[in-house]
PDB file of C-alpha atoms in Angstrom:
ATOM      1  CA  MET A   1      16.717  13.275 133.999  1.00 68.00           C
ATOM      2  CA  THR A   2      18.376   9.891 133.869  1.00 87.00           C
ATOM      3  CA  ILE A   3      16.147   6.965 134.787  1.00 95.00           C
ATOM      4  CA  SER A   4      17.982   3.635 134.758  1.00 96.00           C
ATOM      5  CA  GLU A   5      16.617   0.114 134.406  1.00 97.00           C
ATOM      6  CA  THR A   6      17.193  -0.283 138.161  1.00 97.00           C
ATOM      7  CA  ASP A   7      15.084   2.831 138.772  1.00 98.00           C
ATOM      8  CA  LEU A   8      12.320   1.415 136.578  1.00 98.00           C
ATOM      9  CA  THR A   9      12.411  -1.896 138.441  1.00 98.00           C
ATOM     10  CA  HIS A  10      11.888  -0.131 141.774  1.00 98.00           C
ATOM     11  CA  LEU A  11       9.206   2.154 140.320  1.00 98.00           C
ATOM     12  CA  ARG A  12       7.368  -0.868 138.961  1.00 98.00           C
ATOM     13  CA  ARG A  13       7.357  -2.292 142.492  1.00 98.00           C
ATOM     14  CA  CYS A  14       5.837   1.010 143.661  1.00 98.00           C
ATOM     15  CA  VAL A  15       3.091   0.594 141.073  1.00 98.00           C
ATOM     16  CA  GLU A  16       2.490  -2.968 142.338  1.00 98.00           C
ATOM     17  CA  LEU A  17       2.171  -1.612 145.879  1.00 98.00           C
ATOM     18  CA  ALA A  18      -0.235   1.057 144.618  1.00 98.00           C
ATOM     19  CA  ARG A  19      -2.298  -1.683 142.969  1.00 98.00           C
ATOM     20  CA  GLU A  20      -2.314  -3.626 146.271  1.00 98.00           C
ATOM     21  CA  ALA A  21      -3.497  -0.510 148.098  1.00 98.00           C
ATOM     22  CA  LEU A  22      -6.339   0.007 145.644  1.00 98.00           C
ATOM     23  CA  ALA A  23      -7.372  -3.662 145.879  1.00 98.00           C
ATOM     24  CA  ASP A  24      -7.568  -3.198 149.659  1.00 97.00           C
ATOM     25  CA  GLY A  25      -9.849  -0.164 149.308  1.00 96.00           C
ATOM     26  CA  ASP A  26      -7.121   2.428 149.762  1.00 97.00           C
ATOM     27  CA  GLU A  27      -5.647   5.192 147.641  1.00 96.00           C
ATOM     28  CA  PRO A  28      -3.258   3.823 144.980  1.00 98.00           C
ATOM     29  CA  PHE A  29       0.172   4.891 146.203  1.00 98.00           C
ATOM     30  CA  GLY A  30       3.240   2.797 146.952  1.00 98.00           C
ATOM     31  CA  SER A  31       6.850   3.572 147.858  1.00 98.00           C
ATOM     32  CA  VAL A  32      10.174   1.783 148.295  1.00 98.00           C
ATOM     33  CA  LEU A  33      13.333   2.848 150.168  1.00 98.00           C
ATOM     34  CA  VAL A  34      16.553   1.532 148.629  1.00 98.00           C
ATOM     35  CA  GLY A  35      19.966   1.770 150.261  1.00 98.00           C
ATOM     36  CA  SER A  36      23.113   2.846 148.438  1.00 97.00           C
ATOM     37  CA  ASP A  37      24.003  -0.861 148.157  1.00 97.00           C
ATOM     38  CA  GLY A  38      20.841  -1.468 146.092  1.00 97.00           C
ATOM     39  CA  GLU A  39      19.098  -3.350 148.904  1.00 98.00           C
ATOM     40  CA  VAL A  40      15.416  -2.631 149.514  1.00 98.00           C
ATOM     41  CA  ARG A  41      15.291  -1.437 153.110  1.00 98.00           C
ATOM     42  CA  PHE A  42      11.580  -0.693 153.524  1.00 98.00           C
ATOM     43  CA  GLU A  43       8.425  -0.540 151.428  1.00 98.00           C
ATOM     44  CA  ASP A  44       4.838   0.399 152.085  1.00 98.00           C
ATOM     45  CA  ARG A  45       1.584   1.507 150.482  1.00 98.00           C
ATOM     46  CA  ASN A  46      -1.134   3.962 151.403  1.00 97.00           C
ATOM     47  CA  ARG A  47      -3.131   2.987 154.485  1.00 97.00           C
ATOM     48  CA  VAL A  48      -5.442   5.990 154.900  1.00 97.00           C
ATOM     49  CA  LYS A  49      -8.775   4.175 154.523  1.00 96.00           C
ATOM     50  CA  GLY A  50      -9.076   3.870 158.308  1.00 96.00           C
ATOM     51  CA  GLY A  51      -9.237   7.654 158.660  1.00 96.00           C
ATOM     52  CA  ASP A  52      -5.596   8.523 159.464  1.00 97.00           C
ATOM     53  CA  GLN A  53      -4.672  10.657 156.462  1.00 95.00           C
ATOM     54  CA  THR A  54      -0.995  10.690 157.519  1.00 96.00           C
ATOM     55  CA  ARG A  55      -0.553   6.988 156.646  1.00 97.00           C
ATOM     56  CA  HIS A  56       1.223   7.754 153.362  1.00 98.00           C
ATOM     57  CA  PRO A  57       4.039   5.361 152.405  1.00 98.00           C
ATOM     58  CA  GLU A  58       6.560   8.197 151.961  1.00 98.00           C
ATOM     59  CA  PHE A  59       5.838   9.407 155.494  1.00 98.00           C
ATOM     60  CA  GLU A  60       6.202   5.843 156.823  1.00 98.00           C
ATOM     61  CA  ILE A  61       9.536   5.557 154.998  1.00 98.00           C
ATOM     62  CA  ALA A  62      10.796   8.742 156.651  1.00 98.00           C
ATOM     63  CA  LYS A  63       9.777   7.505 160.107  1.00 98.00           C
ATOM     64  CA  TRP A  64      11.299   4.074 159.513  1.00 98.00           C
ATOM     65  CA  ALA A  65      14.545   5.563 158.185  1.00 98.00           C
ATOM     66  CA  ALA A  66      14.871   7.911 161.163  1.00 98.00           C
ATOM     67  CA  ASN A  67      14.668   4.914 163.503  1.00 98.00           C
ATOM     68  CA  HIS A  68      16.749   2.377 161.562  1.00 98.00           C
ATOM     69  CA  LEU A  69      19.376   4.156 159.434  1.00 98.00           C
ATOM     70  CA  THR A  70      22.327   6.362 160.252  1.00 98.00           C
ATOM     71  CA  PRO A  71      22.337   9.904 158.864  1.00 98.00           C
ATOM     72  CA  ALA A  72      24.883   8.827 156.223  1.00 98.00           C
ATOM     73  CA  GLU A  73      22.732   5.846 155.182  1.00 98.00           C
ATOM     74  CA  ARG A  74      19.651   8.071 154.905  1.00 98.00           C
ATOM     75  CA  ALA A  75      21.477  10.624 152.756  1.00 98.00           C
ATOM     76  CA  ALA A  76      22.729   7.895 150.412  1.00 98.00           C
ATOM     77  CA  ALA A  77      19.337   6.172 150.068  1.00 98.00           C
ATOM     78  CA  THR A  78      16.797   6.609 147.278  1.00 98.00           C
ATOM     79  CA  VAL A  79      13.044   6.850 147.769  1.00 98.00           C
ATOM     80  CA  TYR A  80      11.022   5.502 144.858  1.00 98.00           C
ATOM     81  CA  THR A  81       7.348   6.318 144.781  1.00 98.00           C
ATOM     82  CA  SER A  82       4.360   5.934 142.512  1.00 98.00           C
ATOM     83  CA  GLY A  83       3.345   9.573 143.001  1.00 98.00           C
ATOM     84  CA  GLU A  84       5.201  12.752 143.873  1.00 98.00           C
ATOM     85  CA  HIS A  85       5.308  13.472 147.598  1.00 97.00           C
ATOM     86  CA  CYS A  86       2.598  15.642 149.136  1.00 97.00           C
ATOM     87  CA  PRO A  87       3.860  18.583 151.263  1.00 97.00           C
ATOM     88  CA  MET A  88       3.639  16.511 154.479  1.00 98.00           C
ATOM     89  CA  CYS A  89       5.764  13.722 153.010  1.00 98.00           C
ATOM     90  CA  SER A  90       8.187  16.172 151.412  1.00 98.00           C
ATOM     91  CA  ALA A  91       8.724  17.828 154.787  1.00 98.00           C
ATOM     92  CA  ALA A  92       9.289  14.456 156.484  1.00 98.00           C
ATOM     93  CA  HIS A  93      11.784  13.551 153.752  1.00 98.00           C
ATOM     94  CA  GLY A  94      13.622  16.827 154.282  1.00 98.00           C
ATOM     95  CA  TRP A  95      13.651  16.633 158.074  1.00 98.00           C
ATOM     96  CA  VAL A  96      15.049  13.097 158.026  1.00 98.00           C
ATOM     97  CA  ARG A  97      17.484  14.130 155.268  1.00 98.00           C
ATOM     98  CA  LEU A  98      16.791  11.261 152.926  1.00 98.00           C
ATOM     99  CA  GLY A  99      18.560  11.210 149.563  1.00 98.00           C
ATOM    100  CA  ARG A 100      17.267  11.108 146.016  1.00 98.00           C
ATOM    101  CA  ILE A 101      13.549  10.860 145.182  1.00 98.00           C
ATOM    102  CA  VAL A 102      12.288   9.222 141.990  1.00 98.00           C
ATOM    103  CA  TYR A 103       8.549   9.333 141.267  1.00 98.00           C
ATOM    104  CA  ALA A 104       6.387   7.846 138.531  1.00 98.00           C
ATOM    105  CA  VAL A 105       3.744  10.595 138.241  1.00 98.00           C
ATOM    106  CA  SER A 106       3.692  14.182 139.465  1.00 98.00           C
ATOM    107  CA  SER A 107       1.229  15.922 141.733  1.00 96.00           C
ATOM    108  CA  ALA A 108       0.386  18.180 138.792  1.00 96.00           C
ATOM    109  CA  GLN A 109      -0.548  15.153 136.658  1.00 96.00           C
ATOM    110  CA  LEU A 110      -2.715  13.739 139.419  1.00 96.00           C
ATOM    111  CA  GLY A 111      -4.403  17.113 139.897  1.00 95.00           C
ATOM    112  CA  GLU A 112      -5.187  17.298 136.186  1.00 95.00           C
ATOM    113  CA  TRP A 113      -6.689  13.801 136.216  1.00 96.00           C
ATOM    114  CA  LEU A 114      -8.835  14.515 139.263  1.00 95.00           C
ATOM    115  CA  ALA A 115     -10.121  17.737 137.695  1.00 95.00           C
ATOM    116  CA  GLU A 116     -10.863  15.840 134.473  1.00 95.00           C
ATOM    117  CA  TRP A 117     -12.989  13.356 136.453  1.00 96.00           C
ATOM    118  CA  GLY A 118     -14.747  16.049 138.502  1.00 96.00           C
ATOM    119  CA  VAL A 119     -13.147  14.989 141.786  1.00 95.00           C
ATOM    120  CA  PRO A 120     -13.001  17.798 144.389  1.00 91.00           C
ATOM    121  CA  PRO A 121      -9.492  19.059 145.152  1.00 83.00           C
ATOM    122  CA  SER A 122      -7.521  17.886 148.161  1.00 88.00           C
ATOM    123  CA  PRO A 123      -7.806  19.948 151.366  1.00 91.00           C
ATOM    124  CA  VAL A 124      -3.992  20.369 151.179  1.00 93.00           C
ATOM    125  CA  VAL A 125      -2.434  22.307 148.328  1.00 94.00           C
ATOM    126  CA  SER A 126      -0.101  20.357 146.049  1.00 94.00           C
ATOM    127  CA  LEU A 127       3.442  21.675 145.876  1.00 96.00           C
ATOM    128  CA  PRO A 128       6.461  20.361 144.028  1.00 97.00           C
ATOM    129  CA  ILE A 129       8.848  18.558 146.381  1.00 98.00           C
ATOM    130  CA  THR A 130      11.521  21.208 145.807  1.00 98.00           C
ATOM    131  CA  ALA A 131       9.122  23.950 146.953  1.00 97.00           C
ATOM    132  CA  VAL A 132       9.157  22.252 150.368  1.00 98.00           C
ATOM    133  CA  VAL A 133      12.723  20.867 150.310  1.00 98.00           C
ATOM    134  CA  PRO A 134      14.706  23.197 148.024  1.00 97.00           C
ATOM    135  CA  GLY A 135      17.844  21.040 148.009  1.00 95.00           C
ATOM    136  CA  ALA A 136      16.116  17.737 147.228  1.00 97.00           C
ATOM    137  CA  GLN A 137      17.419  15.687 144.318  1.00 97.00           C
ATOM    138  CA  VAL A 138      14.221  14.779 142.459  1.00 98.00           C
ATOM    139  CA  GLU A 139      13.568  12.880 139.250  1.00 97.00           C
ATOM    140  CA  GLY A 140      10.183  12.350 137.649  1.00 97.00           C
ATOM    141  CA  PRO A 141       7.686  11.977 136.230  1.00 98.00           C
ATOM    142  CA  VAL A 142       8.508   8.803 134.291  1.00 97.00           C
ATOM    143  CA  PRO A 143       6.336   8.666 131.141  1.00 96.00           C
ATOM    144  CA  GLU A 144       6.499   4.863 130.838  1.00 96.00           C
ATOM    145  CA  LEU A 145       4.343   4.496 133.957  1.00 97.00           C
ATOM    146  CA  GLY A 146       1.898   7.384 133.475  1.00 97.00           C
ATOM    147  CA  ALA A 147      -0.923   5.527 131.734  1.00 97.00           C
ATOM    148  CA  GLU A 148      -0.862   2.681 134.254  1.00 97.00           C
ATOM    149  CA  MET A 149      -0.962   5.068 137.208  1.00 98.00           C
ATOM    150  CA  LYS A 150      -3.742   7.114 135.615  1.00 98.00           C
ATOM    151  CA  GLU A 151      -5.809   3.951 135.229  1.00 97.00           C
ATOM    152  CA  LEU A 152      -5.294   3.015 138.904  1.00 98.00           C
ATOM    153  CA  HIS A 153      -6.457   6.458 140.007  1.00 97.00           C
ATOM    154  CA  ARG A 154      -9.404   6.354 137.570  1.00 97.00           C
ATOM    155  CA  ARG A 155     -10.481   3.015 139.054  1.00 97.00           C
ATOM    156  CA  ARG A 156     -10.412   4.595 142.511  1.00 95.00           C
ATOM    157  CA  PHE A 157     -13.043   7.127 141.446  1.00 89.00           C
ATOM    158  CA  GLY A 158     -14.813   5.125 138.749  1.00 71.00           C
TER     159      GLY A 158
END
């Protein structure tokens, strides 16, 4: 796994978006879509507090990309995200044929933290992105951001 300074910059923005989500009473997740030219094309954070559990930023990125980018632009883009995609977001990523995914913390890490804090499991099973999209180019987790993300999730349940 090769994580560059550019990757870390975009992942840090994802963590900022996750922090914004938490401050707004939402789950701490944030994601950024970056074109092959290095330009940020779209970013979002979780917006599930209103009851629509599909309002994940990775899902919003897939929908936005499908409507605004050509197939070649989507394939060349990178999705940065604070947490590994859930199966719904992985499927959306695969269907839209987005490029590389870089995540700060894995679903397995999050699951371990939630179990440690006695939080009931999600109603949807966690799967690695490549279990849903076998050909996906995926990099993560990124250890430098693990403690910060764990603290954001702890604050959500603390």
